[in-house]
Each structure stands twice: as structure tokens, then as C-alpha cells.
PDB file of C-alpha atoms in Angstrom:
ATOM      1  CA  MET A 601     -19.009 -17.735 -23.218  1.00  0.00           C
ATOM      2  CA  MET A 602     -21.519 -19.104 -20.749  1.00  0.00           C
ATOM      3  CA  LYS A 603     -24.125 -21.087 -22.618  1.00  0.00           C
ATOM      4  CA  PHE A 604     -27.761 -20.341 -21.871  1.00  0.00           C
ATOM      5  CA  ILE A 605     -29.994 -23.118 -22.999  1.00  0.00           C
ATOM      6  CA  ASN A 606     -32.592 -22.605 -25.724  1.00  0.00           C
ATOM      7  CA  LEU A 607     -36.000 -23.991 -24.791  1.00  0.00           C
ATOM      8  CA  THR A 608     -36.207 -26.111 -27.934  1.00  0.00           C
ATOM      9  CA  ILE A 609     -33.204 -28.237 -26.921  1.00  0.00           C
ATOM     10  CA  PHE A 610     -33.982 -28.382 -23.211  1.00  0.00           C
ATOM     11  CA  VAL A 611     -35.486 -31.875 -23.348  1.00  0.00           C
ATOM     12  CA  ALA A 612     -32.448 -33.200 -25.189  1.00  0.00           C
ATOM     13  CA  LEU A 613     -30.170 -31.674 -22.601  1.00  0.00           C
ATOM     14  CA  LEU A 614     -32.200 -33.227 -19.824  1.00  0.00           C
ATOM     15  CA  PHE A 615     -31.378 -36.615 -21.260  1.00  0.00           C
ATOM     16  CA  PHE A 616     -27.740 -35.632 -21.724  1.00  0.00           C
ATOM     17  CA  TYR A 617     -27.275 -34.499 -18.138  1.00  0.00           C
ATOM     18  CA  SER A 618     -29.087 -37.540 -16.788  1.00  0.00           C
ATOM     19  CA  ASN A 619     -26.294 -39.662 -18.224  1.00  0.00           C
ATOM     20  CA  LYS A 620     -23.485 -37.564 -16.744  1.00  0.00           C
ATOM     21  CA  THR A 621     -22.056 -37.695 -13.270  1.00  0.00           C
ATOM     22  CA  LEU A 622     -21.522 -33.920 -13.038  1.00  0.00           C
ATOM     23  CA  SER A 623     -23.866 -33.555 -10.107  1.00  0.00           C
ATOM     24  CA  ASP A 624     -26.449 -35.387  -8.059  1.00  0.00           C
ATOM     25  CA  GLU A 625     -28.816 -32.506  -8.688  1.00  0.00           C
ATOM     26  CA  LYS A 626     -31.079 -32.724 -11.722  1.00  0.00           C
ATOM     27  CA  ILE A 627     -31.073 -29.952 -14.286  1.00  0.00           C
ATOM     28  CA  SER A 628     -34.035 -27.619 -13.943  1.00  0.00           C
ATOM     29  CA  ILE A 629     -35.233 -24.288 -15.302  1.00  0.00           C
ATOM     30  CA  LYS A 630     -34.859 -21.471 -12.788  1.00  0.00           C
ATOM     31  CA  ILE A 631     -35.384 -18.355 -14.906  1.00  0.00           C
ATOM     32  CA  LYS A 632     -36.868 -17.703 -18.310  1.00  0.00           C
ATOM     33  CA  ILE A 633     -36.031 -14.390 -20.008  1.00  0.00           C
ATOM     34  CA  ASN A 634     -38.240 -14.016 -23.062  1.00  0.00           C
ATOM     35  CA  ASN A 635     -37.500 -17.325 -24.871  1.00  0.00           C
ATOM     36  CA  GLU A 636     -34.142 -17.946 -23.219  1.00  0.00           C
ATOM     37  CA  ILE A 637     -33.843 -20.146 -20.159  1.00  0.00           C
ATOM     38  CA  ILE A 638     -31.344 -20.198 -17.312  1.00  0.00           C
ATOM     39  CA  THR A 639     -30.893 -23.438 -15.399  1.00  0.00           C
ATOM     40  CA  ASN A 640     -29.647 -24.323 -11.951  1.00  0.00           C
ATOM     41  CA  PHE A 641     -26.336 -25.327 -13.558  1.00  0.00           C
ATOM     42  CA  ASP A 642     -25.961 -21.879 -15.154  1.00  0.00           C
ATOM     43  CA  ILE A 643     -26.638 -20.227 -11.804  1.00  0.00           C
ATOM     44  CA  GLU A 644     -24.168 -22.467  -9.996  1.00  0.00           C
ATOM     45  CA  ARG A 645     -21.437 -21.597 -12.502  1.00  0.00           C
ATOM     46  CA  GLU A 646     -22.227 -17.895 -12.103  1.00  0.00           C
ATOM     47  CA  ARG A 647     -21.996 -18.286  -8.327  1.00  0.00           C
ATOM     48  CA  LYS A 648     -18.503 -19.743  -8.719  1.00  0.00           C
ATOM     49  CA  TYR A 649     -17.550 -16.892 -11.047  1.00  0.00           C
ATOM     50  CA  LEU A 650     -18.731 -14.282  -8.541  1.00  0.00           C
ATOM     51  CA  ASN A 651     -16.671 -15.983  -5.854  1.00  0.00           C
ATOM     52  CA  ILE A 652     -13.627 -15.409  -8.060  1.00  0.00           C
ATOM     53  CA  LEU A 653     -14.454 -11.702  -8.230  1.00  0.00           C
ATOM     54  CA  ASN A 654     -15.300 -11.376  -4.543  1.00  0.00           C
ATOM     55  CA  PRO A 655     -13.885 -14.176  -2.337  1.00  0.00           C
ATOM     56  CA  ASN A 656     -15.819 -12.748   0.632  1.00  0.00           C
ATOM     57  CA  LEU A 657     -18.979 -14.171  -0.922  1.00  0.00           C
ATOM     58  CA  LYS A 658     -18.090 -17.555   0.518  1.00  0.00           C
ATOM     59  CA  ASP A 659     -19.087 -16.138   3.922  1.00  0.00           C
ATOM     60  CA  LEU A 660     -22.681 -15.707   2.754  1.00  0.00           C
ATOM     61  CA  SER A 661     -25.305 -18.416   2.902  1.00  0.00           C
ATOM     62  CA  ASP A 662     -25.853 -20.483  -0.233  1.00  0.00           C
ATOM     63  CA  GLN A 663     -29.294 -18.892  -0.555  1.00  0.00           C
ATOM     64  CA  LEU A 664     -27.878 -15.367  -0.691  1.00  0.00           C
ATOM     65  CA  GLN A 665     -25.125 -16.405  -3.094  1.00  0.00           C
ATOM     66  CA  ILE A 666     -27.706 -17.925  -5.425  1.00  0.00           C
ATOM     67  CA  LYS A 667     -29.838 -14.762  -5.245  1.00  0.00           C
ATOM     68  CA  ILE A 668     -26.855 -12.629  -6.261  1.00  0.00           C
ATOM     69  CA  ALA A 669     -25.943 -15.065  -9.046  1.00  0.00           C
ATOM     70  CA  LYS A 670     -29.513 -14.962 -10.395  1.00  0.00           C
ATOM     71  CA  ASP A 671     -29.450 -11.162 -10.478  1.00  0.00           C
ATOM     72  CA  THR A 672     -26.096 -10.869 -12.247  1.00  0.00           C
ATOM     73  CA  ILE A 673     -26.756 -13.611 -14.784  1.00  0.00           C
ATOM     74  CA  SER A 674     -30.183 -12.126 -15.618  1.00  0.00           C
ATOM     75  CA  LYS A 675     -28.642  -8.689 -16.121  1.00  0.00           C
ATOM     76  CA  GLU A 676     -26.012 -10.129 -18.457  1.00  0.00           C
ATOM     77  CA  VAL A 677     -28.601 -12.009 -20.527  1.00  0.00           C
ATOM     78  CA  ILE A 678     -30.719  -8.860 -20.917  1.00  0.00           C
ATOM     79  CA  LYS A 679     -27.687  -6.846 -22.028  1.00  0.00           C
ATOM     80  CA  ARG A 680     -26.502  -9.547 -24.416  1.00  0.00           C
ATOM     81  CA  ASN A 681     -29.935  -9.973 -25.990  1.00  0.00           C
ATOM     82  CA  THR A 682     -30.230  -6.196 -26.421  1.00  0.00           C
ATOM     83  CA  LEU A 683     -26.842  -6.023 -28.138  1.00  0.00           C
ATOM     84  CA  LYS A 684     -27.786  -8.910 -30.449  1.00  0.00           C
ATOM     85  CA  LYS A 685     -30.476  -6.686 -31.951  1.00  0.00           C
ATOM     86  CA  TYR A 686     -27.806  -4.286 -33.202  1.00  0.00           C
ATOM     87  CA  PHE A 687     -24.642  -6.363 -33.620  1.00  0.00           C
ATOM     88  CA  ASP A 688     -23.428  -9.737 -34.775  1.00  0.00           C
ATOM     89  CA  LEU A 689     -21.775 -10.597 -31.479  1.00  0.00           C
ATOM     90  CA  GLU A 690     -19.909 -13.624 -32.797  1.00  0.00           C
ATOM     91  CA  ASN A 691     -18.187 -11.606 -35.512  1.00  0.00           C
ATOM     92  CA  GLU A 692     -17.635  -8.302 -33.705  1.00  0.00           C
ATOM     93  CA  ASP A 693     -13.907  -7.603 -33.596  1.00  0.00           C
ATOM     94  CA  ILE A 694     -13.488  -6.027 -30.168  1.00  0.00           C
ATOM     95  CA  VAL A 695      -9.991  -5.584 -28.735  1.00  0.00           C
ATOM     96  CA  ILE A 696     -10.281  -6.261 -25.009  1.00  0.00           C
ATOM     97  CA  ASP A 697      -6.671  -7.071 -24.071  1.00  0.00           C
ATOM     98  CA  LYS A 698      -6.302  -3.889 -22.004  1.00  0.00           C
ATOM     99  CA  PHE A 699      -9.630  -4.481 -20.290  1.00  0.00           C
ATOM    100  CA  ILE A 700      -8.588  -8.037 -19.403  1.00  0.00           C
ATOM    101  CA  GLU A 701      -5.273  -6.788 -18.026  1.00  0.00           C
ATOM    102  CA  ASN A 702      -6.964  -4.144 -15.873  1.00  0.00           C
ATOM    103  CA  PHE A 703      -9.480  -6.741 -14.782  1.00  0.00           C
ATOM    104  CA  TYR A 704      -7.047  -9.295 -13.375  1.00  0.00           C
ATOM    105  CA  ILE A 705      -4.741  -6.637 -11.915  1.00  0.00           C
ATOM    106  CA  ASN A 706      -7.654  -5.108 -10.011  1.00  0.00           C
ATOM    107  CA  LEU A 707      -8.417  -8.586  -8.680  1.00  0.00           C
ATOM    108  CA  GLY A 708      -4.864  -8.856  -7.363  1.00  0.00           C
ATOM    109  CA  PHE A 709      -3.280 -11.146  -9.979  1.00  0.00           C
ATOM    110  CA  ASN A 710       0.172 -10.390 -11.363  1.00  0.00           C
ATOM    111  CA  ASN A 711      -0.316 -11.715 -14.878  1.00  0.00           C
ATOM    112  CA  LYS A 712      -2.710 -13.466 -17.222  1.00  0.00           C
ATOM    113  CA  ILE A 713      -1.223 -16.930 -16.629  1.00  0.00           C
ATOM    114  CA  GLU A 714      -1.725 -16.645 -12.872  1.00  0.00           C
ATOM    115  CA  PHE A 715      -5.297 -15.446 -13.408  1.00  0.00           C
ATOM    116  CA  GLU A 716      -6.078 -18.230 -15.892  1.00  0.00           C
ATOM    117  CA  SER A 717      -4.765 -20.857 -13.498  1.00  0.00           C
ATOM    118  CA  HIS A 718      -6.999 -19.509 -10.737  1.00  0.00           C
ATOM    119  CA  LEU A 719     -10.025 -19.551 -13.050  1.00  0.00           C
ATOM    120  CA  LEU A 720      -9.506 -23.229 -13.800  1.00  0.00           C
ATOM    121  CA  ASN A 721      -9.832 -24.014 -10.092  1.00  0.00           C
ATOM    122  CA  PHE A 722     -13.415 -22.736 -10.313  1.00  0.00           C
ATOM    123  CA  GLY A 723     -14.228 -24.472 -13.592  1.00  0.00           C
ATOM    124  CA  TRP A 724     -13.897 -21.348 -15.728  1.00  0.00           C
ATOM    125  CA  SER A 725     -11.708 -20.657 -18.744  1.00  0.00           C
ATOM    126  CA  LEU A 726     -10.116 -17.356 -19.673  1.00  0.00           C
ATOM    127  CA  LYS A 727     -12.025 -17.379 -22.964  1.00  0.00           C
ATOM    128  CA  GLU A 728     -15.347 -17.542 -21.109  1.00  0.00           C
ATOM    129  CA  VAL A 729     -14.372 -14.581 -18.922  1.00  0.00           C
ATOM    130  CA  GLU A 730     -13.226 -12.678 -22.005  1.00  0.00           C
ATOM    131  CA  GLU A 731     -16.680 -13.202 -23.521  1.00  0.00           C
ATOM    132  CA  LYS A 732     -18.334 -11.755 -20.396  1.00  0.00           C
ATOM    133  CA  ILE A 733     -16.024  -8.738 -20.461  1.00  0.00           C
ATOM    134  CA  LYS A 734     -16.690  -8.333 -24.189  1.00  0.00           C
ATOM    135  CA  ILE A 735     -20.415  -7.956 -23.430  1.00  0.00           C
ATOM    136  CA  GLU A 736     -19.680  -5.227 -20.864  1.00  0.00           C
ATOM    137  CA  VAL A 737     -17.309  -3.399 -23.227  1.00  0.00           C
ATOM    138  CA  MET A 738     -19.810  -3.532 -26.088  1.00  0.00           C
ATOM    139  CA  TRP A 739     -22.650  -2.427 -23.819  1.00  0.00           C
ATOM    140  CA  ASN A 740     -20.650   0.594 -22.655  1.00  0.00           C
ATOM    141  CA  GLN A 741     -19.789   1.506 -26.243  1.00  0.00           C
ATOM    142  CA  PHE A 742     -23.439   1.065 -27.219  1.00  0.00           C
ATOM    143  CA  ILE A 743     -24.532   3.440 -24.441  1.00  0.00           C
ATOM    144  CA  PHE A 744     -21.844   5.957 -25.433  1.00  0.00           C
ATOM    145  CA  ASP A 745     -22.927   5.943 -29.085  1.00  0.00           C
ATOM    146  CA  ARG A 746     -26.558   6.319 -28.055  1.00  0.00           C
ATOM    147  CA  TYR A 747     -26.129   9.142 -25.542  1.00  0.00           C
ATOM    148  CA  LYS A 748     -22.888  10.927 -26.456  1.00  0.00           C
ATOM    149  CA  ASN A 749     -24.760  13.958 -27.759  1.00  0.00           C
ATOM    150  CA  GLN A 750     -26.569  14.317 -24.435  1.00  0.00           C
ATOM    151  CA  ILE A 751     -23.402  14.517 -22.340  1.00  0.00           C
ATOM    152  CA  LYS A 752     -23.019  17.994 -20.898  1.00  0.00           C
ATOM    153  CA  ILE A 753     -19.605  19.128 -19.654  1.00  0.00           C
ATOM    154  CA  ASP A 754     -19.124  22.440 -17.853  1.00  0.00           C
ATOM    155  CA  LEU A 755     -15.549  23.152 -18.943  1.00  0.00           C
ATOM    156  CA  ASP A 756     -15.279  26.409 -16.994  1.00  0.00           C
ATOM    157  CA  LYS A 757     -16.238  24.621 -13.798  1.00  0.00           C
ATOM    158  CA  LEU A 758     -13.608  21.921 -14.378  1.00  0.00           C
ATOM    159  CA  LYS A 759     -10.916  24.483 -15.262  1.00  0.00           C
ATOM    160  CA  ASN A 760     -11.645  26.461 -12.099  1.00  0.00           C
ATOM    161  CA  LYS A 761     -11.408  23.245 -10.083  1.00  0.00           C
ATOM    162  CA  ILE A 762      -7.886  22.646 -11.413  1.00  0.00           C
ATOM    163  CA  LYS A 763      -6.823  26.256 -10.795  1.00  0.00           C
ATOM    164  CA  LEU A 764      -8.023  26.145  -7.188  1.00  0.00           C
ATOM    165  CA  ASP A 765      -5.926  23.059  -6.610  1.00  0.00           C
ATOM    166  CA  GLU A 766      -2.763  24.290  -8.317  1.00  0.00           C
ATOM    167  CA  ASN A 767      -1.103  25.538  -5.130  1.00  0.00           C
ATOM    168  CA  ASN A 768      -1.277  22.150  -3.376  1.00  0.00           C
ATOM    169  CA  LYS A 769       2.052  20.297  -3.588  1.00  0.00           C
ATOM    170  CA  PHE A 770       0.504  16.909  -2.874  1.00  0.00           C
ATOM    171  CA  LYS A 771      -2.565  15.097  -4.130  1.00  0.00           C
ATOM    172  CA  SER A 772      -4.693  12.744  -2.076  1.00  0.00           C
ATOM    173  CA  LEU A 773      -5.755   9.402  -3.505  1.00  0.00           C
ATOM    174  CA  PHE A 774      -8.378   7.081  -2.070  1.00  0.00           C
ATOM    175  CA  ASN A 775      -8.876   3.394  -2.761  1.00  0.00           C
ATOM    176  CA  LEU A 776     -12.662   3.196  -2.683  1.00  0.00           C
ATOM    177  CA  SER A 777     -15.568   0.793  -2.791  1.00  0.00           C
ATOM    178  CA  GLU A 778     -19.123   1.889  -3.476  1.00  0.00           C
ATOM    179  CA  ILE A 779     -22.727   0.957  -2.881  1.00  0.00           C
ATOM    180  CA  ILE A 780     -25.151   2.758  -5.177  1.00  0.00           C
ATOM    181  CA  PHE A 781     -28.725   2.112  -4.137  1.00  0.00           C
ATOM    182  CA  LEU A 782     -32.226   3.161  -5.068  1.00  0.00           C
ATOM    183  CA  VAL A 783     -35.279   3.493  -2.865  1.00  0.00           C
ATOM    184  CA  GLU A 784     -38.017   1.242  -4.206  1.00  0.00           C
ATOM    185  CA  LYS A 785     -41.596   2.504  -4.401  1.00  0.00           C
ATOM    186  CA  ASN A 786     -42.815   0.045  -1.781  1.00  0.00           C
ATOM    187  CA  ASN A 787     -40.121   1.125   0.684  1.00  0.00           C
ATOM    188  CA  ASN A 788     -38.707   4.344   2.113  1.00  0.00           C
ATOM    189  CA  TYR A 789     -35.264   5.871   2.513  1.00  0.00           C
ATOM    190  CA  ALA A 790     -34.899   5.185   6.233  1.00  0.00           C
ATOM    191  CA  ASN A 791     -35.884   1.518   5.945  1.00  0.00           C
ATOM    192  CA  THR A 792     -33.598   0.965   2.942  1.00  0.00           C
ATOM    193  CA  LEU A 793     -30.631   2.624   4.647  1.00  0.00           C
ATOM    194  CA  ASN A 794     -31.211   0.714   7.886  1.00  0.00           C
ATOM    195  CA  SER A 795     -31.266  -2.560   5.954  1.00  0.00           C
ATOM    196  CA  ILE A 796     -28.005  -1.671   4.195  1.00  0.00           C
ATOM    197  CA  LYS A 797     -26.245  -0.622   7.403  1.00  0.00           C
ATOM    198  CA  LYS A 798     -27.456  -3.749   9.180  1.00  0.00           C
ATOM    199  CA  SER A 799     -26.150  -5.839   6.285  1.00  0.00           C
ATOM    200  CA  ILE A 800     -22.752  -4.095   6.363  1.00  0.00           C
ATOM    201  CA  SER A 801     -22.388  -4.817  10.077  1.00  0.00           C
ATOM    202  CA  GLU A 802     -23.352  -8.483   9.609  1.00  0.00           C
ATOM    203  CA  ILE A 803     -21.713  -9.534   6.323  1.00  0.00           C
ATOM    204  CA  GLY A 804     -19.355  -6.686   5.431  1.00  0.00           C
ATOM    205  CA  PHE A 805     -19.334  -3.849   2.902  1.00  0.00           C
ATOM    206  CA  GLU A 806     -18.284  -5.927  -0.132  1.00  0.00           C
ATOM    207  CA  ASN A 807     -20.963  -8.569   0.311  1.00  0.00           C
ATOM    208  CA  THR A 808     -23.563  -5.865   0.934  1.00  0.00           C
ATOM    209  CA  ALA A 809     -22.528  -4.249  -2.350  1.00  0.00           C
ATOM    210  CA  ASN A 810     -23.241  -7.577  -4.080  1.00  0.00           C
ATOM    211  CA  LEU A 811     -26.703  -7.619  -2.526  1.00  0.00           C
ATOM    212  CA  TYR A 812     -27.856  -3.998  -2.700  1.00  0.00           C
ATOM    213  CA  SER A 813     -25.779  -2.010  -5.185  1.00  0.00           C
ATOM    214  CA  VAL A 814     -27.220  -1.303  -8.632  1.00  0.00           C
ATOM    215  CA  SER A 815     -23.795  -0.359 -10.000  1.00  0.00           C
ATOM    216  CA  ASP A 816     -21.858  -2.672 -12.319  1.00  0.00           C
ATOM    217  CA  SER A 817     -19.142  -2.675  -9.652  1.00  0.00           C
ATOM    218  CA  ALA A 818     -21.476  -4.739  -7.435  1.00  0.00           C
ATOM    219  CA  LYS A 819     -20.216  -8.029  -8.898  1.00  0.00           C
ATOM    220  CA  ILE A 820     -16.696  -7.262  -7.613  1.00  0.00           C
ATOM    221  CA  GLY A 821     -17.862  -6.188  -4.179  1.00  0.00           C
ATOM    222  CA  GLY A 822     -18.268  -2.532  -5.129  1.00  0.00           C
ATOM    223  CA  LYS A 823     -14.536  -2.014  -5.661  1.00  0.00           C
ATOM    224  CA  ILE A 824     -13.696   1.015  -7.837  1.00  0.00           C
ATOM    225  CA  GLY A 825      -9.970   1.277  -7.040  1.00  0.00           C
ATOM    226  CA  TRP A 826      -7.749   4.339  -6.655  1.00  0.00           C
ATOM    227  CA  ILE A 827      -9.415   7.691  -7.251  1.00  0.00           C
ATOM    228  CA  GLU A 828      -7.822  11.121  -6.986  1.00  0.00           C
ATOM    229  CA  GLU A 829      -9.659  13.396  -4.584  1.00  0.00           C
ATOM    230  CA  ASN A 830      -9.799  16.053  -7.287  1.00  0.00           C
ATOM    231  CA  SER A 831     -11.788  13.645  -9.476  1.00  0.00           C
ATOM    232  CA  LEU A 832     -14.577  13.422  -6.902  1.00  0.00           C
ATOM    233  CA  SER A 833     -17.458  15.844  -6.762  1.00  0.00           C
ATOM    234  CA  VAL A 834     -17.384  18.411  -3.959  1.00  0.00           C
ATOM    235  CA  LYS A 835     -20.037  16.488  -2.022  1.00  0.00           C
ATOM    236  CA  LEU A 836     -18.191  13.169  -2.312  1.00  0.00           C
ATOM    237  CA  SER A 837     -14.828  14.752  -1.544  1.00  0.00           C
ATOM    238  CA  ASN A 838     -16.231  16.347   1.607  1.00  0.00           C
ATOM    239  CA  ALA A 839     -17.811  13.025   2.596  1.00  0.00           C
ATOM    240  CA  VAL A 840     -14.618  10.937   2.367  1.00  0.00           C
ATOM    241  CA  LYS A 841     -12.620  13.592   4.238  1.00  0.00           C
ATOM    242  CA  THR A 842     -14.760  12.984   7.324  1.00  0.00           C
ATOM    243  CA  ILE A 843     -13.957   9.252   7.630  1.00  0.00           C
ATOM    244  CA  ASN A 844     -10.910   7.051   8.155  1.00  0.00           C
ATOM    245  CA  VAL A 845      -9.614   3.987   6.344  1.00  0.00           C
ATOM    246  CA  GLY A 846     -12.019   1.083   6.861  1.00  0.00           C
ATOM    247  CA  GLU A 847     -15.017   3.370   7.437  1.00  0.00           C
ATOM    248  CA  TYR A 848     -17.825   4.345   5.089  1.00  0.00           C
ATOM    249  CA  THR A 849     -19.679   7.583   4.413  1.00  0.00           C
ATOM    250  CA  GLU A 850     -23.273   8.470   4.976  1.00  0.00           C
ATOM    251  CA  PRO A 851     -25.259   8.281   1.711  1.00  0.00           C
ATOM    252  CA  VAL A 852     -24.740  11.105  -0.773  1.00  0.00           C
ATOM    253  CA  LYS A 853     -27.589  11.929  -3.173  1.00  0.00           C
ATOM    254  CA  LEU A 854     -27.029  11.198  -6.833  1.00  0.00           C
ATOM    255  CA  ASN A 855     -29.295  12.063  -9.778  1.00  0.00           C
ATOM    256  CA  ASN A 856     -31.500   9.005  -9.335  1.00  0.00           C
ATOM    257  CA  GLY A 857     -30.202   7.281  -6.242  1.00  0.00           C
ATOM    258  CA  PHE A 858     -27.676   7.388  -3.402  1.00  0.00           C
ATOM    259  CA  ILE A 859     -24.035   6.398  -3.028  1.00  0.00           C
ATOM    260  CA  ILE A 860     -22.104   5.176   0.006  1.00  0.00           C
ATOM    261  CA  LEU A 861     -18.302   5.150  -0.240  1.00  0.00           C
ATOM    262  CA  LYS A 862     -15.884   3.095   1.829  1.00  0.00           C
ATOM    263  CA  ILE A 863     -12.186   3.986   2.098  1.00  0.00           C
ATOM    264  CA  ASN A 864     -10.087   0.836   1.725  1.00  0.00           C
ATOM    265  CA  ASN A 865      -6.820   2.754   1.744  1.00  0.00           C
ATOM    266  CA  LYS A 866      -5.456   6.245   1.103  1.00  0.00           C
ATOM    267  CA  LYS A 867      -2.164   7.898   0.239  1.00  0.00           C
ATOM    268  CA  ASN A 868      -0.594  11.213  -0.725  1.00  0.00           C
ATOM    269  CA  GLU A 869       1.606  11.693  -3.766  1.00  0.00           C
ATOM    270  CA  GLU A 870       3.683  14.615  -4.940  1.00  0.00           C
ATOM    271  CA  LYS A 871       1.732  16.444  -7.564  1.00  0.00           C
ATOM    272  CA  VAL A 872       2.944  17.697 -10.922  1.00  0.00           C
ATOM    273  CA  ILE A 873       0.268  19.831 -12.553  1.00  0.00           C
ATOM    274  CA  ASP A 874      -0.205  19.372 -16.275  1.00  0.00           C
ATOM    275  CA  PHE A 875      -3.263  21.533 -16.867  1.00  0.00           C
ATOM    276  CA  ASP A 876      -4.329  19.940 -20.166  1.00  0.00           C
ATOM    277  CA  ASN A 877      -3.840  16.411 -18.838  1.00  0.00           C
ATOM    278  CA  GLU A 878      -5.756  17.178 -15.642  1.00  0.00           C
ATOM    279  CA  LEU A 879      -8.587  18.675 -17.668  1.00  0.00           C
ATOM    280  CA  LYS A 880      -8.776  15.564 -19.876  1.00  0.00           C
ATOM    281  CA  LYS A 881      -8.965  13.350 -16.768  1.00  0.00           C
ATOM    282  CA  LEU A 882     -11.759  15.422 -15.212  1.00  0.00           C
ATOM    283  CA  ILE A 883     -13.699  15.440 -18.482  1.00  0.00           C
ATOM    284  CA  LYS A 884     -13.378  11.631 -18.652  1.00  0.00           C
ATOM    285  CA  VAL A 885     -14.589  11.264 -15.065  1.00  0.00           C
ATOM    286  CA  GLU A 886     -17.605  13.480 -15.745  1.00  0.00           C
ATOM    287  CA  GLU A 887     -18.411  11.634 -18.984  1.00  0.00           C
ATOM    288  CA  THR A 888     -18.219   8.280 -17.214  1.00  0.00           C
ATOM    289  CA  LYS A 889     -20.497   9.474 -14.432  1.00  0.00           C
ATOM    290  CA  GLN A 890     -23.140  10.663 -16.883  1.00  0.00           C
ATOM    291  CA  LEU A 891     -22.848   7.560 -19.067  1.00  0.00           C
ATOM    292  CA  ASN A 892     -23.296   5.307 -16.034  1.00  0.00           C
ATOM    293  CA  ASN A 893     -26.508   7.165 -15.306  1.00  0.00           C
ATOM    294  CA  PHE A 894     -27.689   6.811 -18.917  1.00  0.00           C
ATOM    295  CA  SER A 895     -26.783   3.107 -18.816  1.00  0.00           C
ATOM    296  CA  LYS A 896     -28.910   2.528 -15.728  1.00  0.00           C
ATOM    297  CA  ILE A 897     -31.883   4.421 -17.196  1.00  0.00           C
ATOM    298  CA  TYR A 898     -31.696   2.559 -20.515  1.00  0.00           C
ATOM    299  CA  PHE A 899     -31.244  -0.850 -18.894  1.00  0.00           C
ATOM    300  CA  ASP A 900     -34.288  -0.286 -16.678  1.00  0.00           C
ATOM    301  CA  LYS A 901     -36.363   0.573 -19.754  1.00  0.00           C
ATOM    302  CA  VAL A 902     -35.243  -2.598 -21.507  1.00  0.00           C
ATOM    303  CA  LYS A 903     -35.890  -4.698 -18.416  1.00  0.00           C
ATOM    304  CA  ILE A 904     -39.449  -3.375 -18.069  1.00  0.00           C
ATOM    305  CA  ASN A 905     -40.167  -4.592 -21.607  1.00  0.00           C
ATOM    306  CA  THR A 906     -38.537  -7.964 -21.003  1.00  0.00           C
ATOM    307  CA  LYS A 907     -40.622 -10.960 -19.958  1.00  0.00           C
ATOM    308  CA  ILE A 908     -38.929 -12.549 -16.941  1.00  0.00           C
ATOM    309  CA  ASN A 909     -40.271 -15.591 -15.128  1.00  0.00           C
ATOM    310  CA  GLU A 910     -38.666 -17.308 -12.133  1.00  0.00           C
ATOM    311  CA  TYR A 911     -39.416 -20.878 -11.144  1.00  0.00           C
TER     312      TYR A 911
END
């Protein structure tokens, strides 16, 4: 797991790094989150990690890469420190093998050995990545336990959706990327959207997702993978039907923000309807959507009550 330096040992580490030839740059505090500090070395390692997740980041300026790294590392520290209030993270027995497998497959690696070898080229170990994924898995479980009784599923609506689609012999699948954005109080919708579109035209959709998206998918360039059309809401389904591969939709309103979808690829597959299985999948999609919203709301509350200083 990435080590964030405690303020009480910072002076000792200064001496330690001064006697190493790791870099010509001196160690310095860049962010302080409550009593925990993040140094320039932490941010540089995070930048390398993000380049593993989204190789297109290398096309951005160092300044933008550092900004993205600061944002993602700060978010992780806030989540980790929140979880530490409720769990003993070191002793939590969390099985993440399946998550790791899905993780490296989605990044285009064939197996764990190939992924681990690639990580080493960037100065990362598989164990360190597993610790980062463990935080995300535990955070998601924490949010589920906290909000599961507030999830509302309209079963009749989902059942009718399946019935309406029963006569179609083929199902459409879209490989999608997303940008979920909010409109800040000191800005407006038109200005925010213009900035995002300008960014997409200049640095691409994936890099813009890193910069603007508030979704957890931002760190991997907004990639969300293959999604069945039937799993999308009516508004999102209608939006993706109007564009071609390589294009992106106009923003669609969400509960507390907006989403832009890009089609990376699409395909049709012969469909075999298993009503119960389809219903389970739609319920899971709806649960995930609501939990993502709860996660964002809760994280924002925690962040407001967190003392963050940048240097």
C-alpha cells in the first residue's frame, strides 16, 4: 500500500531522502489532509500509477498529470481515513481475487503475471495495487451497508422492460466510457459544458474524464466496459442510439449531475431470454446506480468536514 507520511516522522524522512539518489528533487509536503501529509514523491508515484490505468495521460502536460494525481490521491486518503474509523484495515480479511482479475482484464492484460510485470516497469508492485483496490472494495461495501435500506427498486417497471424486449431476437451491447460532471456554484452549465467539449477536442475523451469526471471510473479514463442496451435507462439508451462508434452523446441529466457517454465499440448478440436472470441483472444495475449516487453524497459530506491544505 502506498505510504503516506506521518508529520511526526517527516523530519527523519527528510534526512533519509537526502542521502538517497532516488531523485534530484528534494522531498516536500504538497498536501496535508487533517494530520496526514502527502509529498511530491507520493504524487509522482500516483502519476505513474494513473499512467498505467490510462496510457493516454502521457499526452497531457506534467502540470495536468500532477493535478489529476493530487485529486485521486486525496480522494483515496479521505476514503481510507474514513474506513479506519470503522474497521481495522490491516486485519480485514477481504477476498479481492475476482476484483483484481476483472481489473487487469479491463486494462487489456491476459493474466496476473503479465499485469504484474507491467506494474514493475512503473515502480509498482501487485501488492500495492491490491491494497488500493481493497480500499475501493471496502468503501463500496461500507456505502452498501449504510444505505441498503434506502435503495428503492420498482420491480414492476423492470419486469415490464424485460417483457417489452422479449420479442427482439438480438441484443445490442455498447462498450462505453463516461464523464459524469457537476456544475459548480461559481460556474454555469453552458460554461462547464463548453470547457468539457473543448477539452475533449484537444486532449481526447479519456483524458478529459480524468480531469472533469467525478465518477470513480475517472482514474481509468472513464471506461465502464460492455453494457447491454437494456441495462441503460430510457434516456441513456435513446442518447447512444443517436451516435456512432467514436462519438459521444450530449449530456443527460442525472439526479445530481450530468453524464456524457462515448461509444468505443458496439455489437449485436443473439439473445436468449431468461426472465429471472434478466431481472436480477436489471436490479443489480439499478442498485449500483443508486449506490454510486449515495457514495458521492456521503464522500462530499466527509470531504467538507476534512481539513485539506495544499502547499
